[in-house]
């Protein structure tokens, strides 16, 4: 029998000191890490979500919960605080016109139901922020419009809401691009202009529509840190800017302005920790412009490429000597290479990466960034586009080799997102088969999936594959028996939950579609499913297939398989 979920009535787990409880907004996603900053021995687009509780900030606020917020770390009020962006005297740049480009985003979400994948969950509404850019387009956060059914925008000072079209959603960078067909929406509004990446201690002003009221709110602070950080929604690590301005629910997608009135980032998440106050994060302009150019060049969002390797720091002198490195040579050791990565047949395990595109990599995996600053070398990779070529210099057997490699987006065995699609499923004899993804694990369910605490509650076998397993091919999936819809045909098997399917009638199960083909075309007397932990399921073929129709009718299921598996 597969590993079963622990009971919901369990004793509360002890939390690390200072970490507060998660709030209950539908769009808020939390995760944990012991070190938010480092990228230790990791794939350059990290699979592990951060352990410190961060939250996305685009979730809805129930009307009954509206209240005034007193923000202790930065000057924050509602419209009164707009004075910080009002026209200045003595030749200072006027930033007030940028305020009119900030819009409120209303979204109706209808999320997939991973426990009952043939239907969706009940719809809910959220509000967040966005801003107008050139080309009659609007930027907001991806999590603000994820699984959208309808998106509407409202301009400052207007009582009209305009239907918006979602042009592109970048899950990794948590950015979405919208447009409005109604010409009236664009009248009298000047698009926001982008500025350069700010420096430490530069003043920033976050504008948006957070909790506490329906009017625009302004929060001011300074840039306190610039580094590679974890993007909670995208489960990736990209360049980010930390500020000490308060970012609250509803601020998501709102612009962060410099003191010159230029946009230097998009508000998207904040840190919840008992020892920290008013720590917010914004997506900086290099990431924003990468997303926009990607869309303009390809007509769609193609993603941020990764190098596709796991690497190890080379700070130990004995380790460097054993690898044949000279006194002046620095770099990082390749631990493993993704089998689906373009460089899988070029680079080798234990190669030492010395440089990327001519920029030397230090023993701790960092490269020069700006004067007096260093940053993880994955930043160099993230500046590239899918399909670009990069020159990598490696040390192998005391010889320096140079390769031109193609860069591609990652292919994870358990993907971080399903990119707005409905989940795939297949049912035979009451056995519900599904492909595992992070949204599947994180989905709220009374019995089967594990919610936001999936890192603690999910079976160790699934978590081990989530963090350490690599896909051997681009179409490989982790297929499980999600649940068993009880019927006479499956008596004795009803307790099997989230257990991996390894083989069918002796043939390995590569993905859900291959399992469907093997089962549907099976003419053997018996169907045998080999599950993990040496568990097997055996059913008589003709009886099992005949029972499927009645089981579907009993549970009101329209089809034995999802539409994507019918081709």
XYZ file of C-alpha atoms in Angstrom:
567
model
C 0.000 0.000 0.000
C 1.290 3.458 -0.870
C 2.306 5.948 1.748
C -0.826 7.519 3.162
C -1.293 11.128 4.160
C -1.046 12.016 7.829
C -4.330 12.913 9.484
C -5.468 16.525 9.360
C -5.997 16.475 13.114
C -2.305 16.095 13.861
C -0.544 18.251 16.458
C 0.718 21.534 15.044
C 4.330 21.338 13.977
C 6.859 23.478 15.759
C 7.806 26.445 13.605
C 11.294 27.905 13.388
C 11.741 30.754 15.808
C 10.273 34.024 14.575
C 8.351 32.672 11.583
C 4.760 33.825 11.615
C 1.709 31.916 10.476
C 0.671 32.212 6.853
C -2.270 34.441 6.004
C -5.284 32.931 4.284
C -5.496 34.797 0.987
C -6.030 32.397 -1.949
C -3.133 33.739 -3.992
C -0.598 33.785 -1.189
C 1.931 30.997 -1.552
C 4.432 30.254 1.187
C 7.531 28.143 1.369
C 10.518 27.719 3.607
C 14.297 27.867 3.462
C 17.164 28.177 5.858
C 19.052 30.458 3.497
C 17.208 32.784 1.164
C 20.378 34.200 -0.357
C 22.658 31.361 -1.368
C 22.339 28.956 -4.283
C 24.167 26.019 -2.708
C 25.155 23.195 -5.017
C 22.038 23.764 -7.037
C 20.685 23.760 -10.527
C 21.091 27.382 -11.569
C 17.310 27.698 -11.741
C 16.699 26.292 -8.267
C 14.061 23.627 -7.720
C 13.853 24.095 -3.988
C 11.421 26.723 -2.786
C 12.720 29.114 -0.114
C 12.204 28.121 3.497
C 11.644 31.583 4.940
C 7.970 32.388 4.621
C 7.467 34.860 1.844
C 4.102 35.777 0.404
C 2.802 36.901 -2.897
C 0.912 40.133 -2.549
C -1.865 40.076 -5.140
C -4.512 38.253 -3.189
C -8.034 39.492 -2.543
C -9.046 41.213 0.647
C -12.536 40.395 1.965
C -14.595 43.535 2.439
C -15.301 42.602 6.044
C -11.576 42.611 6.741
C -10.802 46.084 5.388
C -8.859 48.072 7.932
C -6.230 50.766 8.106
C -2.614 49.689 8.192
C 0.109 51.450 10.099
C 3.420 50.689 8.414
C 6.268 51.126 10.790
C 9.271 50.947 8.499
C 8.368 53.294 5.636
C 6.211 56.339 5.242
C 2.881 54.935 4.066
C -0.603 56.402 3.825
C -3.254 56.393 1.150
C -3.776 59.333 -1.201
C -2.193 61.736 1.254
C 1.147 60.059 0.602
C 0.901 60.910 -3.087
C 2.665 64.109 -2.104
C 5.903 62.142 -2.382
C 5.292 61.874 -6.108
C 3.777 65.312 -6.663
C 5.611 67.829 -8.859
C 8.700 69.228 -7.160
C 10.117 72.699 -7.340
C 13.600 73.922 -8.186
C 13.906 71.942 -11.395
C 13.213 68.513 -9.912
C 11.624 65.940 -12.199
C 7.828 65.808 -12.057
C 6.730 62.278 -11.268
C 3.001 62.843 -10.733
C 1.889 61.980 -14.315
C 3.168 58.424 -13.748
C 0.489 57.959 -11.115
C -2.249 58.050 -13.760
C -0.658 55.049 -15.473
C -1.195 52.846 -12.408
C -4.373 50.761 -12.681
C -6.323 48.428 -10.455
C -6.604 44.846 -11.707
C -9.723 42.792 -10.994
C -9.522 39.087 -11.760
C -11.903 36.168 -11.468
C -9.909 32.951 -11.031
C -11.128 29.424 -11.663
C -8.401 27.056 -10.539
C -8.028 23.401 -11.513
C -9.229 20.783 -9.075
C -6.415 18.271 -8.755
C -8.426 15.931 -6.547
C -11.237 15.865 -9.113
C -9.323 16.777 -12.281
C -12.363 16.462 -14.542
C -13.754 19.668 -13.029
C -12.597 23.063 -11.726
C -12.795 24.584 -8.264
C -15.295 27.255 -7.322
C -14.328 30.627 -8.761
C -13.072 33.472 -6.583
C -12.124 37.098 -7.130
C -8.978 39.074 -6.390
C -7.695 42.581 -6.867
C -4.149 43.720 -7.472
C -2.250 46.471 -9.263
C -0.733 47.079 -12.694
C 0.611 49.882 -14.845
C 0.478 51.025 -18.444
C 3.566 50.792 -20.657
C 4.160 51.725 -24.277
C 2.418 49.808 -27.046
C -1.033 49.922 -25.387
C -0.023 47.270 -22.894
C -0.298 46.773 -19.140
C 2.108 44.932 -16.835
C 1.077 43.105 -13.667
C 2.107 39.960 -11.796
C 1.552 36.485 -13.180
C 0.027 35.294 -9.913
C -2.483 38.163 -10.144
C -4.093 36.660 -13.266
C -3.213 32.976 -12.952
C -6.068 30.670 -14.029
C -8.059 33.742 -15.008
C -11.613 33.535 -16.249
C -12.039 37.277 -16.591
C -9.690 40.242 -16.092
C -10.848 43.853 -15.779
C -8.861 47.064 -15.332
C -9.848 50.357 -13.744
C -7.912 53.592 -14.122
C -7.285 56.032 -11.334
C -10.244 58.361 -10.816
C -12.488 56.380 -13.166
C -15.682 54.523 -12.359
C -15.455 52.277 -15.441
C -13.912 48.829 -15.616
C -12.518 47.636 -18.940
C -12.250 44.020 -20.072
C -8.587 43.056 -20.562
C -6.943 40.355 -22.652
C -3.970 38.437 -21.260
C -1.219 38.435 -23.900
C 1.463 36.504 -22.044
C 2.142 35.038 -18.603
C 5.717 34.516 -17.406
C 5.464 32.111 -14.505
C 9.211 32.037 -13.739
C 9.528 35.823 -13.499
C 5.990 36.379 -12.134
C 5.058 38.932 -14.818
C 1.984 39.090 -17.030
C 1.274 41.295 -20.047
C -2.262 42.559 -20.718
C -4.012 44.776 -23.236
C -7.421 46.433 -23.607
C -9.243 46.712 -26.937
C -11.396 49.699 -25.912
C -9.724 52.886 -27.210
C -11.277 54.926 -24.412
C -9.095 53.157 -21.860
C -5.929 54.628 -23.365
C -7.139 58.225 -23.598
C -5.177 60.764 -21.579
C -2.664 58.314 -20.135
C 1.096 58.494 -20.662
C 2.914 55.140 -20.395
C 5.389 54.527 -17.618
C 9.066 54.854 -18.544
C 11.644 52.391 -17.272
C 14.784 53.420 -15.435
C 18.065 51.649 -14.738
C 18.691 49.156 -11.979
C 18.807 51.237 -8.776
C 21.786 51.405 -6.438
C 21.826 50.645 -2.735
C 20.109 53.316 -0.630
C 18.322 54.786 -3.655
C 14.852 56.045 -2.761
C 11.923 54.065 -4.183
C 8.167 54.604 -4.061
C 5.745 51.711 -4.502
C 2.349 52.669 -5.905
C -0.681 50.419 -6.000
C -3.993 49.366 -4.516
C -3.261 47.314 -1.384
C -5.590 46.336 1.440
C -7.217 49.028 3.526
C -9.139 51.007 0.890
C -10.160 51.422 -2.721
C -7.978 54.414 -3.519
C -4.363 54.480 -4.552
C -1.726 53.991 -1.875
C 1.927 55.045 -1.860
C 4.704 53.465 0.182
C 8.199 54.934 0.252
C 11.530 53.432 1.264
C 15.030 52.726 0.022
C 16.814 49.898 -1.780
C 18.418 47.736 0.883
C 19.755 44.783 -1.135
C 20.184 43.556 -4.726
C 20.861 39.867 -5.284
C 19.648 36.624 -6.804
C 16.553 35.713 -4.810
C 13.823 33.111 -4.865
C 10.677 33.959 -6.806
C 7.973 32.171 -4.848
C 5.429 31.970 -7.664
C 7.905 30.807 -10.279
C 9.941 28.496 -8.011
C 13.007 30.022 -9.650
C 15.904 32.266 -8.714
C 16.360 35.526 -10.588
C 17.716 38.985 -9.922
C 15.616 40.812 -7.345
C 15.614 44.050 -5.380
C 14.860 44.173 -1.672
C 13.356 47.372 -0.310
C 12.243 48.505 3.130
C 8.917 49.852 1.896
C 5.820 47.970 3.020
C 4.264 45.769 0.324
C 0.850 44.420 1.240
C -1.808 42.209 -0.302
C -3.068 43.962 -3.439
C 0.225 45.738 -4.135
C 1.220 42.969 -6.553
C 1.917 44.271 -10.020
C 2.269 47.881 -8.923
C 5.314 49.856 -10.092
C 8.216 50.950 -7.926
C 9.343 54.437 -8.969
C 12.709 56.085 -8.489
C 12.926 59.662 -7.245
C 13.116 60.681 -10.919
C 9.731 59.176 -11.695
C 11.107 56.201 -13.663
C 9.878 52.658 -13.019
C 12.646 50.536 -11.492
C 10.623 47.459 -10.641
C 7.339 45.645 -10.014
C 6.170 44.813 -6.488
C 5.563 41.084 -6.152
C 6.274 39.556 -2.736
C 7.234 40.348 0.844
C 8.916 38.595 3.736
C 7.019 37.387 6.791
C 9.398 36.831 9.679
C 9.194 37.762 13.328
C 12.667 39.307 13.284
C 12.075 41.406 10.162
C 9.736 44.277 9.397
C 8.745 45.946 6.129
C 10.884 43.827 3.845
C 9.457 43.841 0.347
C 10.759 42.661 -2.999
C 10.404 44.086 -6.491
C 11.180 42.579 -9.878
C 13.939 44.814 -11.346
C 13.995 46.310 -14.822
C 16.527 43.815 -16.306
C 14.054 40.987 -15.626
C 11.074 43.061 -16.803
C 12.750 44.060 -20.070
C 13.875 40.462 -20.673
C 10.233 39.354 -20.400
C 9.008 42.115 -22.751
C 11.719 41.504 -25.383
C 11.138 37.762 -25.227
C 7.461 38.321 -26.005
C 8.203 40.823 -28.767
C 10.788 38.588 -30.446
C 8.846 35.325 -30.271
C 5.211 36.405 -30.117
C 4.937 34.495 -26.843
C 6.790 34.022 -23.588
C 9.485 31.344 -23.939
C 11.088 31.607 -20.495
C 14.469 32.171 -18.900
C 17.097 29.620 -19.917
C 19.284 27.739 -17.455
C 22.663 26.087 -17.761
C 21.168 22.775 -16.647
C 23.824 21.693 -14.170
C 24.126 21.146 -10.453
C 27.393 22.521 -9.158
C 29.594 22.487 -6.093
C 31.651 25.291 -4.570
C 35.433 24.936 -4.796
C 36.450 26.887 -1.704
C 38.381 24.024 -0.130
C 42.083 24.138 -1.180
C 42.481 20.345 -1.043
C 39.483 19.904 -3.330
C 40.925 22.390 -5.825
C 44.310 20.662 -5.784
C 42.723 17.236 -6.318
C 40.899 18.614 -9.372
C 44.171 19.802 -10.905
C 43.499 23.502 -10.454
C 46.391 25.926 -10.415
C 46.895 28.519 -7.658
C 45.257 31.252 -9.728
C 42.424 29.186 -11.190
C 38.918 29.519 -9.789
C 35.592 27.976 -10.643
C 32.851 25.561 -9.601
C 32.690 21.786 -10.012
C 29.852 20.190 -12.002
C 28.073 17.586 -9.899
C 25.365 16.497 -12.330
C 24.040 17.548 -15.707
C 20.387 17.477 -16.705
C 19.955 14.656 -19.274
C 17.587 16.924 -21.221
C 20.034 19.863 -21.310
C 21.698 20.651 -24.663
C 25.180 20.363 -23.113
C 24.560 16.890 -21.652
C 26.835 15.264 -24.257
C 29.429 18.058 -24.088
C 30.107 18.771 -20.439
C 30.947 16.050 -17.938
C 30.581 15.482 -14.243
C 33.630 16.835 -12.330
C 34.376 19.418 -15.021
C 35.301 22.706 -13.371
C 33.507 25.677 -14.935
C 36.076 28.475 -15.080
C 34.140 31.122 -16.964
C 30.853 31.875 -18.701
C 30.940 34.070 -21.800
C 34.406 35.277 -20.867
C 33.525 36.243 -17.290
C 35.528 34.363 -14.646
C 33.597 32.494 -11.971
C 34.863 32.542 -8.385
C 35.154 29.476 -6.168
C 31.905 30.405 -4.429
C 30.009 30.615 -7.719
C 29.842 34.410 -7.922
C 30.906 36.856 -10.630
C 31.570 40.620 -10.549
C 28.330 42.579 -10.711
C 28.773 46.279 -10.076
C 31.470 48.214 -8.309
C 32.006 46.551 -4.955
C 29.329 43.917 -5.581
C 29.278 40.261 -6.620
C 26.361 38.067 -7.660
C 25.697 34.399 -8.462
C 26.794 33.443 -11.971
C 23.272 32.225 -12.772
C 22.582 35.922 -13.328
C 24.713 35.741 -16.493
C 22.672 32.806 -17.748
C 19.370 34.563 -17.015
C 20.381 37.472 -19.242
C 20.306 35.127 -22.228
C 17.254 34.033 -24.215
C 16.052 30.544 -25.030
C 18.076 29.232 -27.958
C 21.015 31.605 -27.424
C 24.584 30.339 -27.462
C 27.119 30.851 -24.675
C 30.831 30.099 -24.420
C 31.790 27.997 -21.413
C 35.407 27.367 -20.411
C 36.018 24.262 -18.293
C 38.955 22.468 -16.689
C 39.017 18.718 -17.355
C 41.960 16.472 -16.473
C 44.130 19.570 -15.954
C 43.339 20.769 -19.489
C 41.348 23.888 -20.338
C 38.560 23.248 -22.851
C 36.129 25.702 -24.404
C 32.649 24.891 -25.680
C 29.860 26.842 -27.348
C 26.624 25.504 -25.890
C 22.975 26.231 -26.553
C 20.777 27.389 -23.702
C 17.295 26.027 -23.112
C 14.507 26.275 -20.565
C 14.476 23.613 -17.858
C 12.582 20.320 -18.062
C 11.818 19.079 -14.559
C 10.468 15.635 -13.781
C 7.993 17.340 -11.424
C 7.269 20.733 -13.027
C 6.718 23.829 -10.919
C 3.724 24.897 -13.045
C 1.274 23.497 -15.560
C 1.146 26.870 -17.352
C -2.580 27.444 -17.139
C -3.542 24.031 -18.529
C -6.037 21.692 -16.915
C -4.469 18.681 -15.176
C -4.248 15.423 -17.103
C -5.974 12.309 -15.777
C -6.941 8.794 -16.813
C -9.450 6.463 -15.169
C -9.793 2.705 -15.531
C -11.669 0.418 -13.113
C -11.889 3.339 -10.662
C -8.120 3.924 -10.553
C -7.409 7.619 -11.163
C -3.968 8.106 -12.718
C -2.349 11.547 -12.768
C 0.964 13.256 -13.511
C 2.601 14.896 -10.486
C 3.426 18.613 -10.467
C 4.102 21.119 -7.696
C 0.557 22.563 -8.013
C -0.723 18.991 -7.647
C 1.220 18.538 -4.395
C 0.243 21.983 -3.114
C -3.455 21.650 -3.927
C -5.797 21.721 -0.939
C -7.678 18.468 -0.415
C -9.186 16.615 2.511
C -7.517 13.328 1.674
C -5.095 13.253 -1.188
C -2.968 16.332 -1.838
C -0.960 18.164 0.779
C -1.604 21.923 0.705
C 0.961 24.592 1.457
C 2.729 22.323 3.940
C 3.431 19.764 1.213
C 7.152 19.913 1.976
C 6.357 18.369 5.360
C 3.300 16.265 4.578
C 3.980 14.736 1.146
C 5.533 11.244 1.039
C 9.314 11.217 1.237
C 9.487 9.303 -2.044
C 7.709 12.140 -3.897
C 9.749 14.878 -2.213
C 12.979 13.067 -3.031
C 12.015 12.995 -6.704
C 10.912 16.637 -6.551
C 14.272 17.846 -5.274
C 16.743 15.337 -6.699
C 15.350 13.348 -9.629
C 16.101 14.446 -13.197
C 13.978 13.792 -16.266
C 15.682 11.459 -18.712
C 13.656 12.821 -21.643
C 11.588 15.918 -22.346
C 8.308 13.963 -22.231
C 8.987 11.997 -19.046
C 6.429 12.365 -16.244
C 6.007 10.993 -12.753
C 2.721 9.044 -12.949
C 0.838 8.097 -9.782
C -2.387 6.444 -8.719
C -3.963 9.603 -7.350
C -6.908 7.823 -5.717
C -9.225 4.875 -6.175
C -12.949 5.460 -6.760
C -14.338 2.585 -4.753
C -16.229 -0.133 -6.654
C -16.561 -3.910 -6.506
C -13.878 -4.339 -9.169
C -11.173 -2.657 -7.065
C -11.965 -4.116 -3.660
C -8.813 -4.327 -1.532
C -7.076 -1.548 -3.438
C -9.080 1.411 -2.095
C -6.331 2.702 0.220
C -3.800 3.312 -2.545
C -3.102 7.057 -2.669
C -0.428 9.012 -4.550
C 1.672 5.954 -5.283
C 3.984 5.958 -8.295
C 3.266 3.645 -11.215
C 6.512 2.088 -12.435
C 5.383 -0.384 -15.098
C 2.352 -1.887 -16.832
C 2.464 -5.568 -17.823
C 6.239 -5.452 -17.532
C 6.761 -2.312 -19.645
C 8.043 0.910 -18.021
C 5.578 3.797 -17.738
C 7.274 6.827 -19.302
C 4.379 9.263 -19.014
C 0.622 9.330 -18.620
C -0.054 9.183 -22.345
C 2.043 6.033 -22.745
C 0.114 4.407 -19.905
C -3.186 5.264 -21.589
C -2.005 3.695 -24.844
C -0.802 0.499 -23.153
C -3.992 0.037 -21.121
C -6.395 0.883 -23.948
C -4.638 -1.486 -26.360
C -4.186 -4.295 -23.826
C -5.547 -7.657 -24.955
C -3.908 -9.749 -22.234
C -6.104 -11.635 -19.808
C -4.874 -9.549 -16.883
C -3.678 -6.013 -16.394
C -0.775 -5.736 -13.964
C 0.396 -2.375 -12.579
C 3.763 -2.362 -10.813
C 3.787 0.345 -8.157
C 6.570 1.644 -5.952
C 7.545 -0.252 -2.799
C 7.052 -3.564 -4.662
C 3.289 -3.209 -4.604
C 1.232 -4.578 -7.506
C -2.336 -4.172 -8.762
C -3.806 -6.985 -10.860
C -7.178 -6.732 -12.611
C -8.912 -8.929 -15.161
C -8.782 -6.899 -18.368
C -12.266 -7.426 -19.777
C -13.965 -7.002 -16.370
C -11.965 -3.868 -15.484
C -12.696 -2.098 -18.754
C -16.374 -3.000 -18.584
C -16.661 -1.610 -15.026
C -15.151 1.745 -15.963
C -18.287 3.077 -17.654
C -20.511 2.434 -14.615
C -17.956 4.028 -12.276
C -17.853 7.157 -14.437
C -21.651 7.373 -14.379
C -21.792 6.916 -10.614
C -19.392 9.804 -10.015
C -20.724 12.052 -12.772
C -17.435 12.021 -14.667
C -17.849 12.991 -18.335
C -14.852 11.131 -19.720
C -12.357 8.456 -18.718
C -9.472 10.700 -19.749
C -8.623 14.373 -20.147
C -8.842 15.939 -23.602
C -5.045 16.150 -24.032
C -4.815 12.345 -23.861
C -7.433 11.680 -26.543
C -5.218 12.573 -29.511
